[in-house]
Tab-separated table of N, CA, C and O in Angstrom:
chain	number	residue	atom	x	y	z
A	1	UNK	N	3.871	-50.808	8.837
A	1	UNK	CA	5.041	-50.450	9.597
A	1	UNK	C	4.661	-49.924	10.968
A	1	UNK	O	5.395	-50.320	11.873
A	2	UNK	N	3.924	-49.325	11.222
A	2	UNK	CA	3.173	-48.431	12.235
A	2	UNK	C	2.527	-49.413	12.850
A	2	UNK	O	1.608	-48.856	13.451
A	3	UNK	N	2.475	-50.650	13.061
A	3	UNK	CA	1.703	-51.945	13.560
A	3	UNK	C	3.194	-53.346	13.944
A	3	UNK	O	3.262	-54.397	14.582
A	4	UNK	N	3.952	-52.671	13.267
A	4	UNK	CA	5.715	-53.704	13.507
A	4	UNK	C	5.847	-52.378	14.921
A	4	UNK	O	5.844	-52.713	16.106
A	5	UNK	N	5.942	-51.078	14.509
A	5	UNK	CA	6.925	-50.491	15.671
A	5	UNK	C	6.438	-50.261	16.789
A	5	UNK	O	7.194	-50.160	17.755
A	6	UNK	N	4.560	-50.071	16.983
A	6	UNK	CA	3.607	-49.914	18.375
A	6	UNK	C	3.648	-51.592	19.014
A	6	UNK	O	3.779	-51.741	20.229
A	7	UNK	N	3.499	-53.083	17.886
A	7	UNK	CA	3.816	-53.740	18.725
A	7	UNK	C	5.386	-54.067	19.191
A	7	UNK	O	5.635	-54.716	20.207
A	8	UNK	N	6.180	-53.646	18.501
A	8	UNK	CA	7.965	-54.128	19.187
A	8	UNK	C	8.781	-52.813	19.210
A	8	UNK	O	9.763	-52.450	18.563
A	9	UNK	N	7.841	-52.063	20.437
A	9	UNK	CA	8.561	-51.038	20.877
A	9	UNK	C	9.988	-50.969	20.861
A	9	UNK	O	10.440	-49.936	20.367
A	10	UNK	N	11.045	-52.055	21.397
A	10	UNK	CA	12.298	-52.530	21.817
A	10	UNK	C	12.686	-52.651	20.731
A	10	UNK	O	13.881	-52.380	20.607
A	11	UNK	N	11.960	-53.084	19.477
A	11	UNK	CA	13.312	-53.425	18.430
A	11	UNK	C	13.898	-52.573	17.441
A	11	UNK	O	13.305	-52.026	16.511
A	12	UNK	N	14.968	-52.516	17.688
A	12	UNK	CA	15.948	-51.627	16.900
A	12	UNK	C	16.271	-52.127	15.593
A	12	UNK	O	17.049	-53.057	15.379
A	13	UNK	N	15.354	-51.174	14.336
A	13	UNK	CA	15.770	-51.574	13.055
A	13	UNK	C	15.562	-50.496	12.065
A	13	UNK	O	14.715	-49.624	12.261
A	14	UNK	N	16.118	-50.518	11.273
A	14	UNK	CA	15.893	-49.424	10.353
A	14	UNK	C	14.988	-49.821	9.822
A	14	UNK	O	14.946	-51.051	9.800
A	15	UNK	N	13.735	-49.035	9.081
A	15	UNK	CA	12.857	-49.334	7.892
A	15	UNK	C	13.041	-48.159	6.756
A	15	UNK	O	13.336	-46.964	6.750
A	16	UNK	N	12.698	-49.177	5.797
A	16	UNK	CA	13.047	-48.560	4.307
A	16	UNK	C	11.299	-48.514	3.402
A	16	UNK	O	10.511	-49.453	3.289
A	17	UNK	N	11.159	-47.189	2.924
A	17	UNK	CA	10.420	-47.486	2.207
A	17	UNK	C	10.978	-47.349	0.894
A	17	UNK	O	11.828	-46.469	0.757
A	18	UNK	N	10.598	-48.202	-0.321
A	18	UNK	CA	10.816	-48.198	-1.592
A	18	UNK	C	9.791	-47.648	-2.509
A	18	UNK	O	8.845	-48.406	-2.721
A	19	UNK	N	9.774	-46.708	-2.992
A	19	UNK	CA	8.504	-45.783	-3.972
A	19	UNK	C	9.354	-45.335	-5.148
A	19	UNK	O	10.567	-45.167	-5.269
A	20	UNK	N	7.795	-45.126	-6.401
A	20	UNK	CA	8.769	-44.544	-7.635
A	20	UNK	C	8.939	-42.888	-7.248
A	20	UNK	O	8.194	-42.283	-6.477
A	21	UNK	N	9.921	-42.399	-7.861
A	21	UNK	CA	10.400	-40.830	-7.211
A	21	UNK	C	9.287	-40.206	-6.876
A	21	UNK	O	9.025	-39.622	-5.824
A	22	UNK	N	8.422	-40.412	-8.152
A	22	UNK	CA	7.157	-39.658	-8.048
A	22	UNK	C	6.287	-39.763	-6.855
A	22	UNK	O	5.181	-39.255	-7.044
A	23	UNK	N	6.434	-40.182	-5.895
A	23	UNK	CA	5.723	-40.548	-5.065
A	23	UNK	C	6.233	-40.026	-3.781
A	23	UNK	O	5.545	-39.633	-2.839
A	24	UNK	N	8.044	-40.085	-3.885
A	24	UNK	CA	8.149	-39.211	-2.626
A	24	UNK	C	7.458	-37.929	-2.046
A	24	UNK	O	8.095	-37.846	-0.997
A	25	UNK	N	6.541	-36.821	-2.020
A	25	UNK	CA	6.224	-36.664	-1.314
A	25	UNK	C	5.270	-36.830	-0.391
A	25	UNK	O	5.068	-36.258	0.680
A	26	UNK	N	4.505	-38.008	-1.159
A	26	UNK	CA	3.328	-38.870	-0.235
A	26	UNK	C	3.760	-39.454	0.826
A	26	UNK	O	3.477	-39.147	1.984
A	27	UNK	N	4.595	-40.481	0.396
A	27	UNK	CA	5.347	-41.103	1.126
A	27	UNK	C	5.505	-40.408	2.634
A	27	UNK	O	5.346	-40.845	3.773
A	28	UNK	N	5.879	-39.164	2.110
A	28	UNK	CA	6.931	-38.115	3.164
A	28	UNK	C	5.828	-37.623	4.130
A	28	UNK	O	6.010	-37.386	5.324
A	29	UNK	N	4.393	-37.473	3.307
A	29	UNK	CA	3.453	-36.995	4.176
A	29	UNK	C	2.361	-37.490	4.870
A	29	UNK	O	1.610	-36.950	5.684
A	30	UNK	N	2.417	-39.077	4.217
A	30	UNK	CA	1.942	-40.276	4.914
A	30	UNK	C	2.953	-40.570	6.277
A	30	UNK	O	2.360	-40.407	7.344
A	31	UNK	N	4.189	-40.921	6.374
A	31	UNK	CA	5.179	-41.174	7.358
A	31	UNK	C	4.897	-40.166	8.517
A	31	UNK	O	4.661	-40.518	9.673
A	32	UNK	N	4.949	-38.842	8.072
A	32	UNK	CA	4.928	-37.740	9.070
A	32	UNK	C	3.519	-37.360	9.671
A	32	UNK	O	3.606	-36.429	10.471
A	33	UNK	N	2.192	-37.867	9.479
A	33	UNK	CA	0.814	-37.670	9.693
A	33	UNK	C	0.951	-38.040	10.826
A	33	UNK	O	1.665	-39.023	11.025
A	34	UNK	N	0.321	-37.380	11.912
A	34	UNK	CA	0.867	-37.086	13.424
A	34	UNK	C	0.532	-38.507	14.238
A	34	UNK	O	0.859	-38.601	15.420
A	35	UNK	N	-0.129	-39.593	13.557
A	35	UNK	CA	-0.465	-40.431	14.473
A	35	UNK	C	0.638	-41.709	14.196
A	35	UNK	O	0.534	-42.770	14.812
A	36	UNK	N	1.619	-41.480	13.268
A	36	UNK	CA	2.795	-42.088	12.599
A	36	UNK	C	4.186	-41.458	13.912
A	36	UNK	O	5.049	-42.126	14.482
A	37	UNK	N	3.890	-39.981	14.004
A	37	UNK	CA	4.953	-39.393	14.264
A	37	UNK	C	4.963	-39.739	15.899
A	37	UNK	O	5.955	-39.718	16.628
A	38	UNK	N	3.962	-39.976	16.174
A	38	UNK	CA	3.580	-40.172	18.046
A	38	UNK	C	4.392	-41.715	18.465
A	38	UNK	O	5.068	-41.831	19.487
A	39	UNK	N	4.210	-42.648	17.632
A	39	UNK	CA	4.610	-43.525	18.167
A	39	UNK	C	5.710	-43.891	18.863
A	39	UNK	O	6.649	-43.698	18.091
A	40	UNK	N	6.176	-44.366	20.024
A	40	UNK	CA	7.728	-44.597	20.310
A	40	UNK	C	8.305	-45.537	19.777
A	40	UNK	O	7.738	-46.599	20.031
A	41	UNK	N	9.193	-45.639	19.138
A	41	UNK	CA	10.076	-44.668	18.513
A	41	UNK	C	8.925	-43.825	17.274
A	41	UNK	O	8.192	-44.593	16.651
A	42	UNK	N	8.838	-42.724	17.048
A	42	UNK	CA	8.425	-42.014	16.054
A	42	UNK	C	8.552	-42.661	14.850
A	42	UNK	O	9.724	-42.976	14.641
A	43	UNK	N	7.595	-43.060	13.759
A	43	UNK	CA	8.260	-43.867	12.894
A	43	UNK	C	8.755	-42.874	11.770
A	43	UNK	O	8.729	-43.525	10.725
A	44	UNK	N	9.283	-41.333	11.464
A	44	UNK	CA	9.990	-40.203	11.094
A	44	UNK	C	11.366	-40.588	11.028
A	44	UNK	O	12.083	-40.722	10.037
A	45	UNK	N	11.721	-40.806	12.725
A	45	UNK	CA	13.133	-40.979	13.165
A	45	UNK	C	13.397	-42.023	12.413
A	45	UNK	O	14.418	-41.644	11.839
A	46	UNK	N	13.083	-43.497	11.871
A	46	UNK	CA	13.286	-45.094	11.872
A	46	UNK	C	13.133	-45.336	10.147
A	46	UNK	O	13.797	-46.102	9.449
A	47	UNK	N	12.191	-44.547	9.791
A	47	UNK	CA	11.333	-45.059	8.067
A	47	UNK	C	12.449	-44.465	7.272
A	47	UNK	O	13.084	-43.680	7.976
A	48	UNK	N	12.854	-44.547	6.213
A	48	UNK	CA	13.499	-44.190	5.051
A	48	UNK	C	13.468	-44.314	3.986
A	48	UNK	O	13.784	-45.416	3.539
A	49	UNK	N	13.089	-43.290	3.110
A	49	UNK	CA	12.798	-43.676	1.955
A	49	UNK	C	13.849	-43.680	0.692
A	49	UNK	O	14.790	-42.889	0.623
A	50	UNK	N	13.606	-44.517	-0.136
A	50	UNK	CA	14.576	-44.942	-1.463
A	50	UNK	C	14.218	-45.025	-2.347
A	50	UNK	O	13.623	-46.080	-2.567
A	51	UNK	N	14.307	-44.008	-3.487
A	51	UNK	CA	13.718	-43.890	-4.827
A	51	UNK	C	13.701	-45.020	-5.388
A	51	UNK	O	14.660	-45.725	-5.073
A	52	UNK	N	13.046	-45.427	-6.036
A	52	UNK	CA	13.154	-47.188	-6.534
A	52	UNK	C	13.775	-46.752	-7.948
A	52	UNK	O	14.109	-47.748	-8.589
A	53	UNK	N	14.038	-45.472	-8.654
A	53	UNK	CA	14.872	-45.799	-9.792
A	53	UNK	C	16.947	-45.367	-9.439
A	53	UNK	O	17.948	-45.493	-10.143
A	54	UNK	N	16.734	-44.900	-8.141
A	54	UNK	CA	18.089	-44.955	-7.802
A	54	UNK	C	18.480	-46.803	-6.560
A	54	UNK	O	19.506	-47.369	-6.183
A	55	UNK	N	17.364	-46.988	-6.431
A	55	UNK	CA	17.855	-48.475	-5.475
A	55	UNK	C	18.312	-49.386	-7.426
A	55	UNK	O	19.480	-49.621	-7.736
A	56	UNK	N	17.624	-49.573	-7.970
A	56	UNK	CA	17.443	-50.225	-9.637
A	56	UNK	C	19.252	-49.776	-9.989
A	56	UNK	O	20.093	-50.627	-10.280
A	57	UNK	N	19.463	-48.705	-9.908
A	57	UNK	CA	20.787	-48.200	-10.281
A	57	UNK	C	21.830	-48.563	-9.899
A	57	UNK	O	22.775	-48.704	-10.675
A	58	UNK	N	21.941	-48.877	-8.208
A	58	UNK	CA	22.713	-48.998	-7.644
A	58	UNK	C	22.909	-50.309	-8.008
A	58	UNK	O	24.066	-50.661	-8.239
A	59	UNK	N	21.629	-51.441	-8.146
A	59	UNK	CA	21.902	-52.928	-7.956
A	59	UNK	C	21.978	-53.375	-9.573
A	59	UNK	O	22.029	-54.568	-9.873
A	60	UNK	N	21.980	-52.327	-10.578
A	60	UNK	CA	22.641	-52.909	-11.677
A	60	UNK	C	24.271	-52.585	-11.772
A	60	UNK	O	25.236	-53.184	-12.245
A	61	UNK	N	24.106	-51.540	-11.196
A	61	UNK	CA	25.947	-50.924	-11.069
A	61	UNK	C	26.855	-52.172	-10.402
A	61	UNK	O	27.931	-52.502	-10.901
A	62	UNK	N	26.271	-52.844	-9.175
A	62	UNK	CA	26.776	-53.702	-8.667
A	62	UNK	C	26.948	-54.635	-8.885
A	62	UNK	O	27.993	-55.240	-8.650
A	63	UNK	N	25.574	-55.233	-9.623
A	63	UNK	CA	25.384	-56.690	-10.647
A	63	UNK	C	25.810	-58.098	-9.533
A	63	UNK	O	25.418	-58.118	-8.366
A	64	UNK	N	26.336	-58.786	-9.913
A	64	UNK	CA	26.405	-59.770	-9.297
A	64	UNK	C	27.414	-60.072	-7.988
A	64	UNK	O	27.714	-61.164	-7.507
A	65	UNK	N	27.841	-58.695	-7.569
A	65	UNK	CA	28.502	-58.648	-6.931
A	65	UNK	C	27.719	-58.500	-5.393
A	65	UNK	O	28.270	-58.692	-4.309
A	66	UNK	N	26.467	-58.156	-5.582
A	66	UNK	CA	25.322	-57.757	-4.864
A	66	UNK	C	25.187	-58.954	-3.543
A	66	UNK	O	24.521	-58.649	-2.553
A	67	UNK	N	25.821	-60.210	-3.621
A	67	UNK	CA	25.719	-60.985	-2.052
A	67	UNK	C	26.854	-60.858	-1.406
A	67	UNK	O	27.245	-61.490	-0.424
A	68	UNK	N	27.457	-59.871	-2.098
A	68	UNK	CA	28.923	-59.723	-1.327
A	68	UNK	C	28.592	-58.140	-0.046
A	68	UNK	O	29.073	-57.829	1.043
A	69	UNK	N	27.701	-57.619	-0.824
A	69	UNK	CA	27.369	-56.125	-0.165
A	69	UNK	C	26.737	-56.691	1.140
A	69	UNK	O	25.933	-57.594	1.370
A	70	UNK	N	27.498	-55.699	1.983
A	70	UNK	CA	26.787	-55.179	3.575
A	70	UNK	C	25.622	-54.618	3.032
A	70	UNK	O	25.362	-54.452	1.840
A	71	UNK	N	24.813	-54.286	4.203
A	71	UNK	CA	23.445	-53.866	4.490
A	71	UNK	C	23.042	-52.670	4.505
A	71	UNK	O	21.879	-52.271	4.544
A	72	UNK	N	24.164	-51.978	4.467
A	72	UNK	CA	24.730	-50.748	5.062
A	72	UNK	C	24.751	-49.713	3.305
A	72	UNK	O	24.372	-48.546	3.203
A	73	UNK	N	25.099	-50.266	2.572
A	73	UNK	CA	25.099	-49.719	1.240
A	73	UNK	C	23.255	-49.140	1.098
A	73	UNK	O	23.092	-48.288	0.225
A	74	UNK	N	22.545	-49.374	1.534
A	74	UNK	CA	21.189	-49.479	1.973
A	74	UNK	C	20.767	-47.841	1.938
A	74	UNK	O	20.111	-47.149	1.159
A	75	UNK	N	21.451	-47.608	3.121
A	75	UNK	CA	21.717	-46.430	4.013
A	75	UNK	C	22.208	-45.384	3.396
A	75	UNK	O	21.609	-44.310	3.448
A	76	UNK	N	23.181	-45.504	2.827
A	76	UNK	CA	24.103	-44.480	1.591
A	76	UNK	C	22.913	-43.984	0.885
A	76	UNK	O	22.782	-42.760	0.854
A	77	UNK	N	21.938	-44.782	0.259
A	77	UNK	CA	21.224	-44.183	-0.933
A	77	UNK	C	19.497	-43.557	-0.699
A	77	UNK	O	18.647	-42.930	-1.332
A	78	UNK	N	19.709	-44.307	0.853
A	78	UNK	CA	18.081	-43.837	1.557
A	78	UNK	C	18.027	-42.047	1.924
A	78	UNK	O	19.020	-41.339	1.758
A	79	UNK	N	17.038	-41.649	2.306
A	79	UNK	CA	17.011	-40.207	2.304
A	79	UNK	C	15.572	-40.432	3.839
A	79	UNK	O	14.509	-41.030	3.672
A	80	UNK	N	16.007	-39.778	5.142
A	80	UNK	CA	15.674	-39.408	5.585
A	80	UNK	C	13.798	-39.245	5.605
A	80	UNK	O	13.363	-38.434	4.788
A	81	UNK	N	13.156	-39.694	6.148
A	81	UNK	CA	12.108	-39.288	6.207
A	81	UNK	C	11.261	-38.241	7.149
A	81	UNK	O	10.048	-38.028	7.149
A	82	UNK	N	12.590	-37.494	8.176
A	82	UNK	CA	11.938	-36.478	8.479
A	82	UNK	C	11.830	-35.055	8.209
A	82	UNK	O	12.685	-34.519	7.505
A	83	UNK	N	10.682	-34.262	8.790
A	83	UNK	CA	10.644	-33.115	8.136
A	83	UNK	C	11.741	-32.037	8.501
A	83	UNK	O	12.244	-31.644	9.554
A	84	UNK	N	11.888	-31.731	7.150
A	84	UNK	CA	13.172	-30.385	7.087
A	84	UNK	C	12.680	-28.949	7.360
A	84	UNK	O	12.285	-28.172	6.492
A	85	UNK	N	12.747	-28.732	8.519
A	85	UNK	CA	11.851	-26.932	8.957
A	85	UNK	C	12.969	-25.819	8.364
A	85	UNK	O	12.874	-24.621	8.632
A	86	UNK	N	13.710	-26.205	7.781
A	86	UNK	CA	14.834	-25.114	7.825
A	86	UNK	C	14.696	-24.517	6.588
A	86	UNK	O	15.436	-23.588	6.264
């Protein structure tokens, strides 16, 4: 990912990472390792991560209804990959 966003500075896209829960906080601390966070756009601001047993949930809940869904349902279930100081 960090090799898509240093070479296409300009392109505007969301990225998703998909991991089992257990893994979110690697994920969280791989993404945020300062030579991730430097890049323009920061890849913090852009990466998102999605538990792979709640993405599994959503797309059995939906079932075959799933080529009808926007892209955007995506987004609803992703969680932020930057750090929370608060």
């Amino acid at each position: 990912m960090a090799d898509l966003v240093s070479m296409q500075p300009n392109l505007k896209l969301d990225l998703f990472i998909v991991a089992p829960d257990e893994r979110r906080e690697k994920v969280f601390y791989e993404i945020n390792r300062p030579a991730f966070a430097r890049l323009k756009p920061p890849l913090p601001k852009i990466c998102r991560f999605i538990p792979y047993l709640e993405l599994k949930k959503e797309v059995e809940q939906i079932g075959n209804r799933i080529r009808y869904m926007r892209p955007e349902f995506i987004s609803e279930i992703a969680e932020s990959c930057e750090p929370d100081y608060t």
